[in-house]
Amino acid sequence: MAAWLQEQFGVEPQDSWKSGLRVHGLAGSQPGDDRLGYDFLIHDGDTTYLYEVKASTGDSGEIILGESEVRRASRLKPDETYFIVYVSHVLDRDRRNITVLPNPFGAPDLAGYELVSTQLRLRFNLG
């Protein structure tokens, strides 16, 4: 994914890759932060692009957004654009495919997504 973004924007992976996985993909790099709600950050002129990567060994076309991802995608600054990048067949080099998806919070009716489930996690005190 880092190489794909480098091709698209000419930005070195060590500058754009922000997630915790960067320590596995970039030799000698500083640890990333998985609490940001995105994996890659690209500054391009006056616009900042945030990319969250989701991968699947198949092509289910289904993703789960974690709390930090939902929070970040739903609270953008005017100069920010959020994308989800879905990598299908991630383990099969011949079938691997990258699909760039729009921010589900950026358009009415979830921007063409289908809401598969809603979960509510609650905490309470006993006693």
mmCIF file with all atom_site columns, C-alpha atoms in Angstrom:
data_model
loop_
_atom_site.group_PDB
_atom_site.id
_atom_site.type_symbol
_atom_site.label_atom_id
_atom_site.label_alt_id
_atom_site.label_comp_id
_atom_site.label_asym_id
_atom_site.label_entity_id
_atom_site.label_seq_id
_atom_site.pdbx_PDB_ins_code
_atom_site.Cartn_x
_atom_site.Cartn_y
_atom_site.Cartn_z
_atom_site.occupancy
_atom_site.B_iso_or_equiv
_atom_site.pdbx_formal_charge
_atom_site.auth_seq_id
_atom_site.auth_comp_id
_atom_site.auth_asym_id
_atom_site.auth_atom_id
_atom_site.pdbx_PDB_model_num
ATOM 1   C CA . MET A 1 1   ? 0.000   0.000   0.000  1.00 0.00 ? 1   MET A CA 1
ATOM 2   C CA . ALA A 1 2   ? 2.840   2.373   0.830  1.00 0.00 ? 2   ALA A CA 1
ATOM 3   C CA . ALA A 1 3   ? 4.359   1.759   -2.604 1.00 0.00 ? 3   ALA A CA 1
ATOM 4   C CA . TRP A 1 4   ? 0.992   2.386   -4.295 1.00 0.00 ? 4   TRP A CA 1
ATOM 5   C CA . LEU A 1 5   ? 0.607   5.736   -2.535 1.00 0.00 ? 5   LEU A CA 1
ATOM 6   C CA . GLN A 1 6   ? 4.191   6.623   -3.411 1.00 0.00 ? 6   GLN A CA 1
ATOM 7   C CA . GLU A 1 7   ? 3.339   6.008   -7.079 1.00 0.00 ? 7   GLU A CA 1
ATOM 8   C CA . GLN A 1 8   ? 0.206   8.144   -6.788 1.00 0.00 ? 8   GLN A CA 1
ATOM 9   C CA . PHE A 1 9   ? 1.698   11.116  -4.912 1.00 0.00 ? 9   PHE A CA 1
ATOM 10  C CA . GLY A 1 10  ? 5.478   10.749  -4.991 1.00 0.00 ? 10  GLY A CA 1
ATOM 11  C CA . VAL A 1 11  ? 5.640   10.752  -1.182 1.00 0.00 ? 11  VAL A CA 1
ATOM 12  C CA . GLU A 1 12  ? 8.110   8.454   0.532  1.00 0.00 ? 12  GLU A CA 1
ATOM 13  C CA . PRO A 1 13  ? 6.503   5.772   2.755  1.00 0.00 ? 13  PRO A CA 1
ATOM 14  C CA . GLN A 1 14  ? 8.470   6.910   5.813  1.00 0.00 ? 14  GLN A CA 1
ATOM 15  C CA . ASP A 1 15  ? 6.734   10.291  5.472  1.00 0.00 ? 15  ASP A CA 1
ATOM 16  C CA . SER A 1 16  ? 3.183   9.046   4.847  1.00 0.00 ? 16  SER A CA 1
ATOM 17  C CA . TRP A 1 17  ? 2.873   5.775   6.782  1.00 0.00 ? 17  TRP A CA 1
ATOM 18  C CA . LYS A 1 18  ? 1.493   6.503   10.257 1.00 0.00 ? 18  LYS A CA 1
ATOM 19  C CA . SER A 1 19  ? 0.070   3.207   11.555 1.00 0.00 ? 19  SER A CA 1
ATOM 20  C CA . GLY A 1 20  ? 1.754   0.758   13.891 1.00 0.00 ? 20  GLY A CA 1
ATOM 21  C CA . LEU A 1 21  ? 2.549   -1.624  11.040 1.00 0.00 ? 21  LEU A CA 1
ATOM 22  C CA . ARG A 1 22  ? 5.179   0.778   9.729  1.00 0.00 ? 22  ARG A CA 1
ATOM 23  C CA . VAL A 1 23  ? 7.788   -0.854  11.985 1.00 0.00 ? 23  VAL A CA 1
ATOM 24  C CA . HIS A 1 24  ? 7.337   -4.088  9.995  1.00 0.00 ? 24  HIS A CA 1
ATOM 25  C CA . GLY A 1 25  ? 7.413   -2.448  6.577  1.00 0.00 ? 25  GLY A CA 1
ATOM 26  C CA . LEU A 1 26  ? 10.053  0.233   7.068  1.00 0.00 ? 26  LEU A CA 1
ATOM 27  C CA . ALA A 1 27  ? 13.409  -0.901  8.402  1.00 0.00 ? 27  ALA A CA 1
ATOM 28  C CA . GLY A 1 28  ? 14.575  1.159   11.363 1.00 0.00 ? 28  GLY A CA 1
ATOM 29  C CA . SER A 1 29  ? 11.456  3.291   11.488 1.00 0.00 ? 29  SER A CA 1
ATOM 30  C CA . GLN A 1 30  ? 9.867   4.817   14.548 1.00 0.00 ? 30  GLN A CA 1
ATOM 31  C CA . PRO A 1 31  ? 6.692   3.146   15.859 1.00 0.00 ? 31  PRO A CA 1
ATOM 32  C CA . GLY A 1 32  ? 3.440   4.394   14.395 1.00 0.00 ? 32  GLY A CA 1
ATOM 33  C CA . ASP A 1 33  ? 0.159   5.153   16.136 1.00 0.00 ? 33  ASP A CA 1
ATOM 34  C CA . ASP A 1 34  ? -2.933  3.012   15.513 1.00 0.00 ? 34  ASP A CA 1
ATOM 35  C CA . ARG A 1 35  ? -5.116  5.434   17.481 1.00 0.00 ? 35  ARG A CA 1
ATOM 36  C CA . LEU A 1 36  ? -5.075  8.060   14.705 1.00 0.00 ? 36  LEU A CA 1
ATOM 37  C CA . GLY A 1 37  ? -7.957  6.486   12.756 1.00 0.00 ? 37  GLY A CA 1
ATOM 38  C CA . TYR A 1 38  ? -6.019  6.240   9.501  1.00 0.00 ? 38  TYR A CA 1
ATOM 39  C CA . ASP A 1 39  ? -2.945  4.437   8.225  1.00 0.00 ? 39  ASP A CA 1
ATOM 40  C CA . PHE A 1 40  ? -1.478  6.949   5.767  1.00 0.00 ? 40  PHE A CA 1
ATOM 41  C CA . LEU A 1 41  ? -1.447  10.740  5.635  1.00 0.00 ? 41  LEU A CA 1
ATOM 42  C CA . ILE A 1 42  ? -0.589  12.657  2.461  1.00 0.00 ? 42  ILE A CA 1
ATOM 43  C CA . HIS A 1 43  ? -0.296  16.443  2.190  1.00 0.00 ? 43  HIS A CA 1
ATOM 44  C CA . ASP A 1 44  ? -0.931  17.564  -1.381 1.00 0.00 ? 44  ASP A CA 1
ATOM 45  C CA . GLY A 1 45  ? -1.063  21.321  -1.724 1.00 0.00 ? 45  GLY A CA 1
ATOM 46  C CA . ASP A 1 46  ? -3.891  22.672  0.417  1.00 0.00 ? 46  ASP A CA 1
ATOM 47  C CA . THR A 1 47  ? -5.490  19.242  0.870  1.00 0.00 ? 47  THR A CA 1
ATOM 48  C CA . THR A 1 48  ? -4.690  16.499  3.349  1.00 0.00 ? 48  THR A CA 1
ATOM 49  C CA . TYR A 1 49  ? -5.647  12.957  2.377  1.00 0.00 ? 49  TYR A CA 1
ATOM 50  C CA . LEU A 1 50  ? -6.198  10.340  5.061  1.00 0.00 ? 50  LEU A CA 1
ATOM 51  C CA . TYR A 1 51  ? -6.169  6.682   3.974  1.00 0.00 ? 51  TYR A CA 1
ATOM 52  C CA . GLU A 1 52  ? -7.426  3.804   6.090  1.00 0.00 ? 52  GLU A CA 1
ATOM 53  C CA . VAL A 1 53  ? -6.418  0.408   4.675  1.00 0.00 ? 53  VAL A CA 1
ATOM 54  C CA . LYS A 1 54  ? -8.595  -2.671  5.047  1.00 0.00 ? 54  LYS A CA 1
ATOM 55  C CA . ALA A 1 55  ? -7.461  -6.015  3.635  1.00 0.00 ? 55  ALA A CA 1
ATOM 56  C CA . SER A 1 56  ? -9.130  -9.348  3.042  1.00 0.00 ? 56  SER A CA 1
ATOM 57  C CA . THR A 1 57  ? -7.865  -12.746 1.943  1.00 0.00 ? 57  THR A CA 1
ATOM 58  C CA . GLY A 1 58  ? -10.954 -12.961 -0.280 1.00 0.00 ? 58  GLY A CA 1
ATOM 59  C CA . ASP A 1 59  ? -13.264 -10.443 -1.861 1.00 0.00 ? 59  ASP A CA 1
ATOM 60  C CA . SER A 1 60  ? -16.145 -10.197 0.582  1.00 0.00 ? 60  SER A CA 1
ATOM 61  C CA . GLY A 1 61  ? -16.482 -6.465  0.068  1.00 0.00 ? 61  GLY A CA 1
ATOM 62  C CA . GLU A 1 62  ? -17.131 -6.097  3.796  1.00 0.00 ? 62  GLU A CA 1
ATOM 63  C CA . ILE A 1 63  ? -15.089 -4.057  6.249  1.00 0.00 ? 63  ILE A CA 1
ATOM 64  C CA . ILE A 1 64  ? -15.265 -3.144  9.905  1.00 0.00 ? 64  ILE A CA 1
ATOM 65  C CA . LEU A 1 65  ? -14.285 0.320   11.059 1.00 0.00 ? 65  LEU A CA 1
ATOM 66  C CA . GLY A 1 66  ? -12.916 0.585   14.568 1.00 0.00 ? 66  GLY A CA 1
ATOM 67  C CA . GLU A 1 67  ? -13.746 3.348   17.010 1.00 0.00 ? 67  GLU A CA 1
ATOM 68  C CA . SER A 1 68  ? -10.793 5.565   16.094 1.00 0.00 ? 68  SER A CA 1
ATOM 69  C CA . GLU A 1 69  ? -11.555 5.169   12.385 1.00 0.00 ? 69  GLU A CA 1
ATOM 70  C CA . VAL A 1 70  ? -15.213 6.087   12.815 1.00 0.00 ? 70  VAL A CA 1
ATOM 71  C CA . ARG A 1 71  ? -14.288 9.056   14.967 1.00 0.00 ? 71  ARG A CA 1
ATOM 72  C CA . ARG A 1 72  ? -11.702 10.360  12.478 1.00 0.00 ? 72  ARG A CA 1
ATOM 73  C CA . ALA A 1 73  ? -13.753 9.739   9.326  1.00 0.00 ? 73  ALA A CA 1
ATOM 74  C CA . SER A 1 74  ? -16.763 11.517  10.803 1.00 0.00 ? 74  SER A CA 1
ATOM 75  C CA . ARG A 1 75  ? -14.847 14.550  12.125 1.00 0.00 ? 75  ARG A CA 1
ATOM 76  C CA . LEU A 1 76  ? -12.803 15.963  9.282  1.00 0.00 ? 76  LEU A CA 1
ATOM 77  C CA . LYS A 1 77  ? -11.440 19.459  8.911  1.00 0.00 ? 77  LYS A CA 1
ATOM 78  C CA . PRO A 1 78  ? -12.503 21.346  5.760  1.00 0.00 ? 78  PRO A CA 1
ATOM 79  C CA . ASP A 1 79  ? -9.153  20.658  4.058  1.00 0.00 ? 79  ASP A CA 1
ATOM 80  C CA . GLU A 1 80  ? -9.176  16.896  4.813  1.00 0.00 ? 80  GLU A CA 1
ATOM 81  C CA . THR A 1 81  ? -10.440 14.026  2.669  1.00 0.00 ? 81  THR A CA 1
ATOM 82  C CA . TYR A 1 82  ? -10.777 10.501  4.073  1.00 0.00 ? 82  TYR A CA 1
ATOM 83  C CA . PHE A 1 83  ? -10.635 7.329   1.982  1.00 0.00 ? 83  PHE A CA 1
ATOM 84  C CA . ILE A 1 84  ? -10.848 3.648   2.753  1.00 0.00 ? 84  ILE A CA 1
ATOM 85  C CA . VAL A 1 85  ? -8.587  1.480   0.642  1.00 0.00 ? 85  VAL A CA 1
ATOM 86  C CA . TYR A 1 86  ? -9.827  -2.100  0.335  1.00 0.00 ? 86  TYR A CA 1
ATOM 87  C CA . VAL A 1 87  ? -7.214  -4.671  -0.683 1.00 0.00 ? 87  VAL A CA 1
ATOM 88  C CA . SER A 1 88  ? -8.878  -7.915  -1.752 1.00 0.00 ? 88  SER A CA 1
ATOM 89  C CA . HIS A 1 89  ? -7.007  -11.220 -2.054 1.00 0.00 ? 89  HIS A CA 1
ATOM 90  C CA . VAL A 1 90  ? -4.171  -9.651  -0.092 1.00 0.00 ? 90  VAL A CA 1
ATOM 91  C CA . LEU A 1 91  ? -2.162  -12.902 0.094  1.00 0.00 ? 91  LEU A CA 1
ATOM 92  C CA . ASP A 1 92  ? -2.488  -13.759 -3.614 1.00 0.00 ? 92  ASP A CA 1
ATOM 93  C CA . ARG A 1 93  ? -0.168  -11.594 -5.708 1.00 0.00 ? 93  ARG A CA 1
ATOM 94  C CA . ASP A 1 94  ? -1.943  -12.549 -8.958 1.00 0.00 ? 94  ASP A CA 1
ATOM 95  C CA . ARG A 1 95  ? -5.462  -11.742 -7.739 1.00 0.00 ? 95  ARG A CA 1
ATOM 96  C CA . ARG A 1 96  ? -4.695  -8.845  -5.364 1.00 0.00 ? 96  ARG A CA 1
ATOM 97  C CA . ASN A 1 97  ? -6.762  -5.760  -6.153 1.00 0.00 ? 97  ASN A CA 1
ATOM 98  C CA . ILE A 1 98  ? -6.864  -2.277  -4.652 1.00 0.00 ? 98  ILE A CA 1
ATOM 99  C CA . THR A 1 99  ? -10.195 -0.448  -4.505 1.00 0.00 ? 99  THR A CA 1
ATOM 100 C CA . VAL A 1 100 ? -10.365 3.116   -3.206 1.00 0.00 ? 100 VAL A CA 1
ATOM 101 C CA . LEU A 1 101 ? -13.674 3.760   -1.437 1.00 0.00 ? 101 LEU A CA 1
ATOM 102 C CA . PRO A 1 102 ? -15.185 7.073   -0.379 1.00 0.00 ? 102 PRO A CA 1
ATOM 103 C CA . ASN A 1 103 ? -15.631 8.158   3.203  1.00 0.00 ? 103 ASN A CA 1
ATOM 104 C CA . PRO A 1 104 ? -18.874 6.525   4.376  1.00 0.00 ? 104 PRO A CA 1
ATOM 105 C CA . PHE A 1 105 ? -19.613 9.627   6.459  1.00 0.00 ? 105 PHE A CA 1
ATOM 106 C CA . GLY A 1 106 ? -18.972 12.031  3.588  1.00 0.00 ? 106 GLY A CA 1
ATOM 107 C CA . ALA A 1 107 ? -22.218 11.683  1.674  1.00 0.00 ? 107 ALA A CA 1
ATOM 108 C CA . PRO A 1 108 ? -25.887 11.027  2.379  1.00 0.00 ? 108 PRO A CA 1
ATOM 109 C CA . ASP A 1 109 ? -27.055 7.456   2.844  1.00 0.00 ? 109 ASP A CA 1
ATOM 110 C CA . LEU A 1 110 ? -23.574 6.126   3.667  1.00 0.00 ? 110 LEU A CA 1
ATOM 111 C CA . ALA A 1 111 ? -22.249 6.960   0.179  1.00 0.00 ? 111 ALA A CA 1
ATOM 112 C CA . GLY A 1 112 ? -23.429 3.706   -1.412 1.00 0.00 ? 112 GLY A CA 1
ATOM 113 C CA . TYR A 1 113 ? -22.427 1.450   1.465  1.00 0.00 ? 113 TYR A CA 1
ATOM 114 C CA . GLU A 1 114 ? -24.829 -1.022  3.001  1.00 0.00 ? 114 GLU A CA 1
ATOM 115 C CA . LEU A 1 115 ? -24.944 -1.021  6.795  1.00 0.00 ? 115 LEU A CA 1
ATOM 116 C CA . VAL A 1 116 ? -24.495 -4.692  7.719  1.00 0.00 ? 116 VAL A CA 1
ATOM 117 C CA . SER A 1 117 ? -24.779 -4.426  11.487 1.00 0.00 ? 117 SER A CA 1
ATOM 118 C CA . THR A 1 118 ? -24.856 -1.932  14.268 1.00 0.00 ? 118 THR A CA 1
ATOM 119 C CA . GLN A 1 119 ? -23.112 -2.659  17.506 1.00 0.00 ? 119 GLN A CA 1
ATOM 120 C CA . LEU A 1 120 ? -23.345 -0.823  20.755 1.00 0.00 ? 120 LEU A CA 1
ATOM 121 C CA . ARG A 1 121 ? -20.690 -1.338  23.386 1.00 0.00 ? 121 ARG A CA 1
ATOM 122 C CA . LEU A 1 122 ? -21.682 -0.177  26.842 1.00 0.00 ? 122 LEU A CA 1
ATOM 123 C CA . ARG A 1 123 ? -19.975 -0.073  30.214 1.00 0.00 ? 123 ARG A CA 1
ATOM 124 C CA . PHE A 1 124 ? -21.791 -0.046  33.511 1.00 0.00 ? 124 PHE A CA 1
ATOM 125 C CA . ASN A 1 125 ? -21.010 -0.444  37.206 1.00 0.00 ? 125 ASN A CA 1
ATOM 126 C CA . LEU A 1 126 ? -22.271 -3.373  39.207 1.00 0.00 ? 126 LEU A CA 1
ATOM 127 C CA . GLY A 1 127 ? -23.519 -2.522  42.631 1.00 0.00 ? 127 GLY A CA 1
#
